[in-house]
Coordinates of C-alpha atoms and ligand atoms in Angstrom, one line a residue:
M1 CA 26.2 -31.7 26.7
P2 CA 24.6 -29.8 29.2
I3 CA 24.6 -25.6 28.9
P4 CA 26.1 -24.2 32.0
P5 CA 24.2 -20.3 32.9
L6 CA 25.2 -17.9 30.6
R7 CA 27.3 -16.4 33.1
E8 CA 29.0 -19.1 33.7
R9 CA 30.0 -19.6 30.3
P10 CA 33.6 -18.8 29.0
A11 CA 33.1 -16.1 26.0
Y12 CA 30.5 -14.5 28.9
A13 CA 32.9 -13.3 31.1
A14 CA 35.8 -13.1 28.4
L15 CA 32.7 -10.2 26.5
A16 CA 32.3 -8.3 30.3
E17 CA 36.1 -8.5 30.9
H18 CA 36.1 -7.0 27.3
H19 CA 33.9 -4.5 27.8
T20 CA 35.6 -2.8 30.7
Q21 CA 38.3 -1.9 28.4
L22 CA 36.4 -1.4 24.6
Q23 CA 34.1 1.3 26.7
H24 CA 35.6 4.4 26.4
R25 CA 36.3 3.1 22.6
H26 CA 33.8 6.2 20.3
L27 CA 32.6 4.9 17.3
R28 CA 34.5 8.0 15.7
D29 CA 37.8 5.9 17.1
L30 CA 36.8 2.5 15.9
F31 CA 35.9 4.1 11.8
A32 CA 39.7 6.5 11.7
E33 CA 41.2 3.3 12.3
D34 CA 39.7 1.1 10.1
A35 CA 38.8 2.9 6.7
Q36 CA 37.0 -0.1 5.4
R37 CA 34.9 -0.8 8.5
G38 CA 31.6 0.1 6.5
E39 CA 32.1 -2.6 4.1
R40 CA 33.9 -5.4 6.4
L41 CA 31.2 -4.8 9.2
S42 CA 27.9 -5.9 6.4
A43 CA 26.2 -9.1 5.5
E44 CA 23.7 -9.5 2.9
A45 CA 21.3 -12.2 2.3
A46 CA 17.7 -13.1 0.5
G47 CA 17.7 -9.7 -0.6
L48 CA 18.8 -8.2 2.5
Y49 CA 22.4 -6.1 3.4
L50 CA 23.1 -5.4 6.7
D51 CA 25.4 -2.6 7.5
Y52 CA 26.4 -3.0 11.6
S53 CA 29.5 -1.2 11.2
K54 CA 27.9 1.6 13.4
N55 CA 27.6 -0.9 16.6
R56 CA 30.1 -0.6 19.1
V57 CA 32.3 -3.4 18.8
T58 CA 35.6 -4.5 17.2
D59 CA 36.5 -7.6 15.5
Q60 CA 37.6 -9.0 18.8
T61 CA 33.4 -8.4 19.9
L62 CA 32.4 -10.0 17.1
R63 CA 34.5 -13.3 18.0
L64 CA 33.7 -13.2 21.8
L65 CA 30.1 -13.0 20.7
F66 CA 31.3 -15.9 18.3
D67 CA 32.8 -18.2 21.5
L68 CA 29.3 -17.5 23.0
A69 CA 27.0 -18.9 20.6
E70 CA 29.1 -22.0 20.0
Q71 CA 28.9 -22.0 23.8
S72 CA 25.7 -21.6 24.2
Q73 CA 24.9 -24.1 20.9
L74 CA 23.1 -21.9 18.9
Q75 CA 23.5 -24.4 15.9
Q76 CA 22.6 -27.8 17.5
G77 CA 19.2 -25.7 18.7
R78 CA 18.9 -23.7 14.8
D79 CA 19.1 -27.4 14.2
M80 CA 16.7 -29.1 16.3
M81 CA 14.0 -26.6 15.8
F82 CA 14.0 -27.0 12.3
A83 CA 14.0 -30.9 13.0
G84 CA 10.5 -30.4 15.1
D85 CA 12.2 -31.3 18.4
R86 CA 9.9 -30.2 21.1
I87 CA 11.7 -27.5 22.2
N88 CA 9.0 -25.3 23.4
V89 CA 9.2 -27.6 26.5
S90 CA 7.1 -25.2 29.1
E91 CA 4.0 -26.4 26.2
N92 CA 6.1 -29.7 24.9
R93 CA 5.7 -28.3 21.6
S94 CA 7.7 -28.2 18.2
V95 CA 8.3 -24.9 17.1
L96 CA 8.0 -25.6 13.2
H97 CA 6.6 -21.8 11.9
V98 CA 10.2 -23.0 9.0
A99 CA 8.0 -25.9 7.5
L100 CA 5.1 -23.1 6.5
R101 CA 7.4 -22.1 3.8
M102 CA 9.4 -25.4 3.0
P103 CA 9.0 -25.9 -0.7
R104 CA 6.3 -28.3 -1.9
D105 CA 8.6 -30.7 -3.1
A106 CA 10.5 -30.6 0.6
S107 CA 9.7 -33.1 3.3
L108 CA 9.9 -33.4 7.0
T109 CA 8.2 -36.5 9.3
V110 CA 7.7 -35.2 12.8
D111 CA 6.0 -38.1 15.1
G112 CA 5.3 -39.9 12.1
V113 CA 3.5 -37.5 9.7
D114 CA 5.3 -35.3 6.7
V115 CA 4.0 -32.0 8.4
V116 CA 5.2 -30.4 4.6
A117 CA 2.7 -32.4 2.7
Q118 CA -0.6 -31.1 5.8
V119 CA 1.2 -27.7 4.7
H120 CA 0.3 -27.7 0.6
E121 CA -2.9 -29.5 1.8
V122 CA -4.1 -26.5 3.6
L123 CA -2.1 -23.6 0.9
D124 CA -3.8 -25.3 -1.9
R125 CA -7.4 -25.1 -0.3
M126 CA -6.5 -21.2 1.0
A127 CA -5.5 -20.6 -2.4
D128 CA -8.7 -22.3 -4.0
F129 CA -10.9 -20.0 -1.2
A130 CA -8.7 -16.9 -2.5
N131 CA -9.5 -17.3 -6.2
K132 CA -13.3 -18.2 -6.3
I133 CA -13.2 -14.7 -3.5
R134 CA -11.2 -12.9 -6.2
T135 CA -13.0 -13.7 -9.1
G136 CA -16.0 -13.0 -7.7
A137 CA -16.9 -16.6 -8.1
W138 CA -18.1 -16.9 -4.6
L139 CA -21.0 -15.6 -3.4
G140 CA -22.8 -14.3 -0.9
H141 CA -26.3 -15.2 0.9
T142 CA -28.2 -13.0 -1.8
G143 CA -26.4 -13.9 -4.5
R144 CA -23.8 -11.3 -4.7
P145 CA -20.2 -11.6 -4.5
I146 CA -17.7 -10.6 -1.8
R147 CA -16.2 -7.4 -2.3
N148 CA -15.4 -6.9 1.6
I149 CA -12.7 -9.1 3.8
V150 CA -13.0 -8.2 7.5
N151 CA -10.6 -10.1 9.4
I152 CA -11.5 -11.3 13.6
G153 CA -8.9 -11.6 15.6
I154 CA -6.5 -11.0 17.8
G155 CA -2.3 -10.8 18.6
G156 CA -0.6 -13.2 16.0
S157 CA -4.1 -13.8 15.0
D158 CA -4.4 -9.6 14.0
L159 CA -0.9 -7.9 13.8
G160 CA 0.5 -10.5 11.3
P161 CA -2.4 -10.4 9.1
V162 CA -3.0 -6.1 9.5
M163 CA 0.8 -6.0 8.8
A164 CA 1.3 -7.8 5.7
Y165 CA -1.8 -6.0 4.3
E166 CA -0.6 -2.9 4.7
A167 CA 2.7 -3.7 3.7
L168 CA 2.0 -5.3 0.5
R169 CA -0.7 -3.1 0.1
H170 CA 0.6 -2.1 -2.9
Y171 CA 0.3 -5.6 -4.9
T172 CA -3.3 -5.8 -3.5
D173 CA -6.3 -6.1 -5.4
R174 CA -8.1 -2.3 -5.0
D175 CA -11.8 -3.9 -5.5
L176 CA -11.9 -5.2 -2.9
T177 CA -11.9 -3.6 0.7
F178 CA -10.1 -5.4 3.6
R179 CA -10.8 -4.2 7.5
F180 CA -8.9 -5.6 10.8
V181 CA -11.7 -6.2 14.1
S182 CA -8.8 -6.9 16.9
N183 CA -9.8 -4.7 20.0
V184 CA -13.0 -6.3 22.1
D185 CA -14.0 -2.6 22.2
A186 CA -17.0 -1.9 20.5
T187 CA -15.9 0.8 18.5
D188 CA -13.8 -1.2 16.8
F189 CA -15.9 -3.5 15.2
V190 CA -18.4 -0.4 14.8
E191 CA -15.8 1.8 12.4
A192 CA -14.9 -1.4 11.0
T193 CA -18.0 -2.0 9.8
R194 CA -20.3 0.8 9.1
D195 CA -20.3 1.5 5.9
L196 CA -19.8 -1.9 4.4
D197 CA -23.1 -3.8 2.5
A198 CA -23.3 -7.2 4.4
E199 CA -24.7 -9.1 1.8
Q200 CA -20.9 -8.3 0.3
T201 CA -19.3 -9.0 3.2
L202 CA -17.1 -11.7 4.1
F203 CA -15.9 -12.4 8.0
I204 CA -12.8 -14.1 8.5
V205 CA -12.3 -15.4 12.4
S206 CA -9.0 -16.3 13.1
S207 CA -8.3 -17.4 16.1
K208 CA -5.6 -20.7 16.7
T209 CA -7.5 -22.0 20.3
F210 CA -11.0 -20.4 19.1
G211 CA -11.3 -19.4 22.8
T212 CA -9.9 -15.9 22.9
L213 CA -12.4 -13.6 24.8
E214 CA -11.7 -10.7 22.3
T215 CA -12.1 -12.9 19.0
L216 CA -15.8 -14.9 20.6
T217 CA -17.1 -11.6 21.1
N218 CA -16.4 -9.7 18.4
A219 CA -17.4 -13.1 15.7
T220 CA -20.5 -13.0 17.6
S221 CA -21.5 -9.2 17.0
A222 CA -20.0 -9.6 13.7
R223 CA -23.0 -12.6 13.7
D224 CA -25.6 -10.7 14.9
W225 CA -25.0 -8.0 12.2
L226 CA -24.9 -9.9 9.5
I227 CA -28.5 -11.8 10.4
A228 CA -29.7 -8.6 11.6
R229 CA -29.1 -7.1 7.8
L230 CA -29.9 -10.7 5.8
G231 CA -32.7 -11.5 8.3
D232 CA -31.5 -15.1 8.0
P233 CA -29.1 -17.2 9.9
A234 CA -28.3 -19.7 7.2
A235 CA -26.8 -16.5 5.9
V236 CA -23.9 -17.7 8.7
A237 CA -23.1 -20.4 5.7
K238 CA -21.4 -18.1 3.2
H239 CA -20.3 -15.3 5.2
F240 CA -17.8 -16.3 7.9
V241 CA -14.9 -18.9 7.3
A242 CA -12.8 -19.4 10.1
V243 CA -9.0 -19.9 11.2
S244 CA -8.2 -22.0 13.7
T245 CA -6.5 -25.3 15.4
N246 CA -9.9 -26.5 16.6
A247 CA -12.7 -27.5 14.8
E248 CA -14.6 -28.3 17.5
R249 CA -15.1 -24.9 19.1
V250 CA -15.4 -23.7 15.2
A251 CA -18.0 -26.1 14.6
Q252 CA -20.1 -25.0 18.1
F253 CA -19.7 -21.4 16.8
G254 CA -21.8 -21.9 14.4
I255 CA -19.1 -22.2 11.3
D256 CA -19.2 -24.8 9.2
T257 CA -15.8 -26.8 9.3
A258 CA -16.2 -27.3 5.7
N259 CA -15.2 -23.4 5.9
M260 CA -12.2 -23.9 7.9
F261 CA -8.5 -23.5 7.5
G262 CA -6.2 -25.5 9.8
F263 CA -2.8 -25.1 11.1
W264 CA -0.9 -26.9 13.9
D265 CA 0.0 -26.3 17.5
W266 CA 3.6 -26.2 16.4
V267 CA 3.1 -23.2 14.5
G268 CA 2.7 -20.4 17.3
G269 CA 0.4 -17.2 17.2
R270 CA 3.0 -14.6 16.6
Y271 CA 4.6 -16.8 14.1
S272 CA 1.3 -17.6 12.5
V273 CA 1.6 -14.8 9.6
D274 CA 2.2 -17.0 7.2
S275 CA 0.3 -20.2 8.0
A276 CA -3.7 -20.0 7.1
I277 CA -3.8 -17.1 9.6
G278 CA -2.5 -15.0 6.5
L279 CA -5.8 -16.0 4.5
S280 CA -6.8 -12.3 4.2
T281 CA -3.3 -11.8 2.8
M282 CA -3.8 -14.8 0.3
V283 CA -7.6 -13.4 -0.7
A284 CA -5.6 -9.4 -1.1
L285 CA -2.8 -10.3 -2.7
G286 CA -3.3 -13.5 -4.5
P287 CA -1.9 -17.2 -4.5
E288 CA 0.9 -15.7 -6.1
Q289 CA 2.4 -13.3 -4.5
F290 CA 1.3 -14.9 -1.0
G291 CA 3.3 -17.5 -2.9
E292 CA 6.7 -15.2 -2.8
L293 CA 6.2 -13.9 0.6
L294 CA 6.8 -17.5 1.7
A295 CA 9.7 -17.8 -0.8
G296 CA 11.3 -15.0 0.9
F297 CA 11.0 -16.6 4.4
H298 CA 12.3 -20.2 2.9
A299 CA 15.4 -17.9 1.4
M300 CA 16.2 -16.0 4.8
D301 CA 15.0 -19.8 6.8
E302 CA 17.5 -21.3 4.7
H303 CA 20.5 -18.7 4.8
F304 CA 19.9 -19.1 8.8
R305 CA 19.9 -22.7 8.8
T306 CA 23.0 -22.6 6.7
A307 CA 25.4 -19.3 6.7
P308 CA 28.5 -19.1 8.7
L309 CA 27.9 -17.3 12.0
D310 CA 30.0 -13.8 10.8
R311 CA 27.8 -13.7 7.5
N312 CA 25.0 -15.1 9.3
L313 CA 22.4 -12.2 9.2
P314 CA 19.9 -13.2 12.0
A315 CA 22.4 -14.8 13.8
L316 CA 24.6 -11.3 13.7
M317 CA 21.4 -9.0 14.8
G318 CA 20.5 -11.4 17.5
L319 CA 24.2 -11.6 18.9
L320 CA 24.7 -7.2 18.6
T321 CA 20.9 -7.4 20.1
V322 CA 22.7 -9.6 23.2
W323 CA 25.9 -7.5 23.0
N324 CA 23.8 -4.6 24.0
V325 CA 21.6 -5.3 26.4
D326 CA 23.6 -7.3 28.5
F327 CA 27.0 -5.8 28.3
L328 CA 25.9 -1.6 26.6
G329 CA 23.1 -1.4 29.4
A330 CA 20.4 -0.8 26.0
Q331 CA 16.8 -1.5 27.9
S332 CA 14.8 -1.0 24.3
I333 CA 15.3 -1.4 20.7
G334 CA 14.1 0.6 18.3
V335 CA 12.8 -0.2 14.9
M336 CA 12.1 3.0 12.0
P337 CA 11.8 1.9 8.8
Y338 CA 11.9 4.5 6.1
E339 CA 9.2 2.7 4.2
Q340 CA 5.2 4.5 5.0
Y341 CA 4.1 0.7 3.5
L342 CA 5.5 -0.8 6.9
K343 CA 3.8 1.8 9.8
R344 CA 2.4 -1.6 11.5
F345 CA 5.7 -3.7 11.6
P346 CA 7.1 -2.3 14.1
A347 CA 4.0 -3.0 16.1
Y348 CA 4.2 -6.5 14.7
L349 CA 7.7 -6.6 16.0
Q350 CA 6.4 -6.0 19.6
Q351 CA 4.6 -9.0 20.0
L352 CA 6.5 -11.9 18.0
T353 CA 9.9 -10.2 19.7
M354 CA 8.4 -9.2 23.3
E355 CA 6.4 -12.1 23.7
S356 CA 8.9 -15.1 22.7
N357 CA 11.8 -13.1 24.9
G358 CA 10.0 -11.6 27.7
K359 CA 10.8 -13.9 30.0
H360 CA 12.5 -14.3 33.9
V361 CA 13.2 -17.8 34.0
T362 CA 15.7 -20.3 32.0
L363 CA 14.5 -23.3 30.8
D364 CA 15.3 -25.2 33.6
G365 CA 13.1 -22.9 35.4
T366 CA 16.2 -20.6 37.5
T367 CA 15.5 -17.1 37.8
V368 CA 18.0 -15.1 35.5
D369 CA 20.4 -13.2 37.3
Y370 CA 20.8 -10.9 33.9
Q371 CA 18.5 -8.9 31.3
T372 CA 16.2 -11.0 28.9
G373 CA 13.9 -9.1 26.4
P374 CA 14.5 -5.7 25.3
V375 CA 10.9 -3.6 24.5
Y376 CA 10.8 -2.8 20.7
W377 CA 9.1 0.1 19.6
G378 CA 8.8 2.3 16.4
E379 CA 7.1 4.4 14.5
P380 CA 7.7 4.8 9.9
G381 CA 10.4 7.3 8.8
T382 CA 11.1 10.6 9.1
N383 CA 8.2 11.0 11.5
G384 CA 10.4 9.9 14.0
Q385 CA 12.7 12.4 13.3
H386 CA 10.4 14.9 14.9
S387 CA 9.2 14.1 17.8
F388 CA 10.8 11.3 19.8
Y389 CA 14.5 11.8 18.1
Q390 CA 15.4 14.0 20.3
L391 CA 16.2 11.4 23.1
L392 CA 17.9 9.1 20.9
H393 CA 20.5 11.7 20.0
Q394 CA 20.9 13.2 22.9
G395 CA 19.0 11.8 25.8
T396 CA 20.5 9.8 29.4
R397 CA 19.6 6.5 27.7
L398 CA 21.0 4.1 25.4
I399 CA 18.6 3.0 22.4
P400 CA 20.0 1.1 19.4
V401 CA 17.8 1.8 16.7
D402 CA 17.3 -0.6 13.4
L403 CA 17.0 1.5 10.6
I404 CA 15.6 -0.2 7.7
G405 CA 15.5 1.9 3.6
F406 CA 14.6 0.5 0.3
G407 CA 16.4 1.7 -3.3
R408 CA 13.5 2.3 -4.9
S409 CA 10.0 3.4 -3.8
L410 CA 6.7 1.6 -4.9
N411 CA 5.4 5.1 -5.1
P412 CA 7.9 7.3 -7.0
L413 CA 6.9 11.2 -7.0
R414 CA 10.1 13.5 -8.1
D415 CA 12.8 13.5 -5.3
H416 CA 10.8 12.3 -2.8
H417 CA 12.6 8.9 -2.0
D418 CA 16.0 10.7 -2.2
I419 CA 15.2 13.2 0.9
L420 CA 13.2 10.2 2.7
T421 CA 16.2 8.2 2.1
S422 CA 19.2 11.0 3.0
N423 CA 17.5 10.8 6.3
V424 CA 18.1 6.5 7.2
F425 CA 22.2 7.3 6.0
A426 CA 22.4 10.7 8.2
Q427 CA 20.5 9.6 10.9
A428 CA 22.5 6.5 11.4
Q429 CA 25.6 8.5 11.2
A430 CA 24.4 11.4 13.7
L431 CA 23.7 8.6 15.8
A432 CA 26.8 7.3 15.6
F433 CA 29.4 10.4 15.8
G434 CA 27.4 13.4 16.9
K435 CA 28.9 16.4 17.2
T436 CA 31.4 17.4 19.8
E437 CA 32.1 20.6 21.5
Q438 CA 35.2 21.7 19.6
E439 CA 33.0 21.7 16.3
I440 CA 29.8 23.4 17.6
L441 CA 32.1 26.4 19.2
A442 CA 34.0 26.3 15.8
E443 CA 31.3 27.6 14.3
G444 CA 30.5 30.3 16.6
T445 CA 28.5 29.3 18.3
S446 CA 28.6 31.0 21.9
P447 CA 30.1 28.4 24.8
D448 CA 27.3 29.2 26.9
V449 CA 24.5 26.9 23.8
A450 CA 27.4 25.3 23.3
P451 CA 26.8 22.4 25.4
H452 CA 23.0 22.4 24.6
R453 CA 24.2 21.3 20.7
V454 CA 26.6 18.9 21.9
M455 CA 26.0 15.4 20.5
Q456 CA 27.7 12.3 22.1
G457 CA 27.4 10.1 19.3
N458 CA 28.7 6.2 19.8
R459 CA 24.9 5.5 19.4
P460 CA 24.5 1.4 18.0
S461 CA 22.6 1.5 15.1
N462 CA 21.9 -1.2 12.2
V463 CA 20.8 -0.2 9.0
L464 CA 19.4 -2.8 6.5
L465 CA 18.6 -2.5 3.2
A466 CA 16.5 -3.7 0.2
E467 CA 15.7 -3.2 -3.5
T468 CA 12.3 -2.2 -3.2
L469 CA 9.4 -3.8 -1.1
T470 CA 8.4 -6.7 -2.3
P471 CA 6.8 -9.8 -0.9
R472 CA 9.4 -11.6 -1.0
I473 CA 12.0 -9.0 0.6
L474 CA 8.7 -9.1 3.3
G475 CA 8.8 -12.6 4.1
A476 CA 12.7 -12.4 4.2
L477 CA 12.9 -9.4 6.7
V478 CA 10.6 -11.3 9.3
A479 CA 12.2 -13.9 9.2
L480 CA 14.9 -12.2 9.7
Y481 CA 13.6 -10.7 13.2
E482 CA 12.0 -14.3 14.0
H483 CA 15.1 -15.8 13.6
S484 CA 17.0 -12.9 15.2
V485 CA 14.8 -13.3 18.1
F486 CA 15.6 -17.0 18.1
T487 CA 19.3 -16.5 18.3
Q488 CA 18.4 -14.1 21.5
G489 CA 16.7 -16.3 23.2
T490 CA 19.0 -19.3 22.4
I491 CA 21.5 -17.2 24.3
W492 CA 19.6 -16.7 27.6
G493 CA 18.4 -20.3 27.3
I494 CA 15.3 -19.1 27.9
D495 CA 11.5 -20.6 26.0
S496 CA 10.7 -18.1 23.5
F497 CA 7.8 -19.8 22.9
D498 CA 5.3 -19.7 25.8
Q499 CA 3.5 -16.5 26.6
W500 CA 2.5 -17.6 30.2
G501 CA 2.3 -14.0 31.4
V502 CA -0.6 -13.1 29.0
E503 CA -2.5 -15.3 30.8
L504 CA -3.5 -13.8 34.8
G505 CA -4.7 -11.4 33.6
K506 CA -7.5 -12.7 31.2
V507 CA -8.2 -15.1 33.9
L508 CA -8.2 -11.7 36.1
A509 CA -10.8 -9.8 33.9
V510 CA -12.8 -13.5 33.4
A511 CA -13.9 -13.2 37.0
I512 CA -13.9 -9.4 37.3
I513 CA -16.7 -9.4 34.2
P514 CA -20.0 -10.6 36.4
E515 CA -19.2 -8.1 39.0
L516 CA -19.5 -5.0 37.3
G517 CA -23.6 -5.1 36.7
G518 CA -25.5 -2.2 38.2
T519 CA -25.9 -4.2 41.5
E520 CA -23.7 -5.5 44.4
P521 CA -22.2 -8.7 44.6
A522 CA -19.5 -8.8 47.4
L523 CA -16.2 -7.9 45.9
N524 CA -13.6 -9.8 47.8
H525 CA -10.1 -8.0 45.7
D526 CA -8.0 -5.6 47.2
S527 CA -8.8 -2.5 47.8
S528 CA -8.0 -0.4 45.1
T529 CA -9.2 -3.1 42.5
N530 CA -12.7 -2.8 45.1
T531 CA -13.4 0.9 44.5
L532 CA -12.6 1.5 41.0
I533 CA -15.3 -1.6 39.9
R534 CA -17.5 0.7 42.3
R535 CA -16.2 3.4 40.7
Y536 CA -17.0 2.4 37.2
R537 CA -20.1 1.2 38.1
A538 CA -21.6 4.5 39.4
L539 CA -20.1 5.5 35.8
K540 CA -22.1 3.5 34.1
G541 CA -25.3 4.5 35.7
G542 CA -25.6 1.9 38.5
G543 CA -25.0 5.0 41.2
D544 CA -23.1 2.4 43.9
H545 CA -19.6 5.0 43.8
D546 CA -19.8 5.7 47.3
G547 CA -19.1 2.2 48.2
H548 CA -22.4 0.4 48.3
Ligands
F6P1 O1 -4.8 -16.8 18.2 P1 -5.9 -17.3 19.4 O2 -5.8 -18.4 20.2 O3 -7.4 -16.2 19.7 O4 -4.7 -16.1 20.3 C1 -4.4 -14.5 19.7 C2 -3.2 -14.0 20.7 O5 -3.6 -14.1 21.9 C3 -1.6 -14.9 22.8 O6 -2.4 -16.2 22.5 C4 -2.0 -14.4 23.2 O7 -2.6 -13.7 24.4 C5 -1.3 -14.9 21.2 O8 0.2 -15.7 22.2 C6 -1.8 -14.9 20.3 O9 -1.4 -15.1 19.3

């Protein structure tokens, strides 16, 4: 049965009506009315505990959101994804990152091929390679073991590897050095390699398409760097491996496809950290711990696939996001990990969420008449409190936040962890309940200063808690957000798996590159672009900034 446009689904109209009644209710009242609220509005799966009680919702809101999910055929959409249906309609592709973490004894046949068998074949080759590097059995061109691994990639071919490496650093082999080069700004490459010994350095060139200009530019410089230091082009064979879906381009670049680790067009770049794109992660952690990471992803996949909506963490988080965005008017969502190792998690989530749901048309190409993907951003823990939290507490915008905390630190030291975690709870409390003028006056503050100290509260947050940050928990956490994004995209009726919006800039840049030389080919852009190009030529020493 076709799904009506969002505004025509009965639950949407009911939610809009419900919102007009609920909008004047404060979280203070909702908590006062129900002593069990904090326990009731919580859910747990795959080692993650979600407290969503500090969202501006009642049981009725939740019921209507579940109705909306039903009327949006969330469960059917989810089952189609897990079955390998081509739900990425604009690229006519399956969306099967969930197959990347299915156990060896599972099977999933898509177009006559068991994709799980394919996945494990690659995982086995990755494990073999990772073990060779870790044990020192893989020798460089001059016979010395590899000790430095440099991942070259961008977007999903960088953010996943760098986020996972940083997040799981505690579990990595500290005798190996890992670097990540993504920006085409040469500084990134130069700083990443300046202290490395080429004889012991291996480059992993990670690119789904192997056609990304930034990555190929950096990979070419890496090849030059290596050959200049080792004096022999044959050295490339022992110092370069590739991760890609495109064997032909890998070979063209000069990497032996025997040293290529493949994946498939049904893995989106931003959903690829658990594919061969995670090769650097596997080298850092070892195959066993990488297996734990996959197990965490899979546990959350199974939860999402089977749990009823009212206990389903990704569905709940996705539906609450729709509520916050489309009914409460939130334009952005902050994600604040109270765990230093998760410092790159917000950056990783930015691609996952915004490349997925930054869309303005529905699956059939109709322009939406509601808001879709919010801006995601964030910083670790207490650092944010001493910079931008002021605006969260007293600014004019509603910015829901996800606060992520842990029961135990991986680096216990005196009372640091209790101090850190007290902030998770205190921030959620302050955001929800604020401080009234009466409370402030009662403390003896003068009436003219009191308004400046009022904190309205009523600002929504989720708190996510886990025991400690392990590979398994990281997998579950990433999968939680992946499926929350899926839930949001399904309600909005958009294609969460394409990214056409990044293409135009790439095409325009390629046209401009040859125009940046010292002498003028005719410039036919708008007057602003023409002037900027001329100014750039002058700045770089070409000397024609007055337009000639
Ligand atoms: O892995 P590739 O093909 O180099 O692409 C890198 C990134 O570029 C994008 O296509 C966006 O420009 C992302 O979706 C992708 O993760």
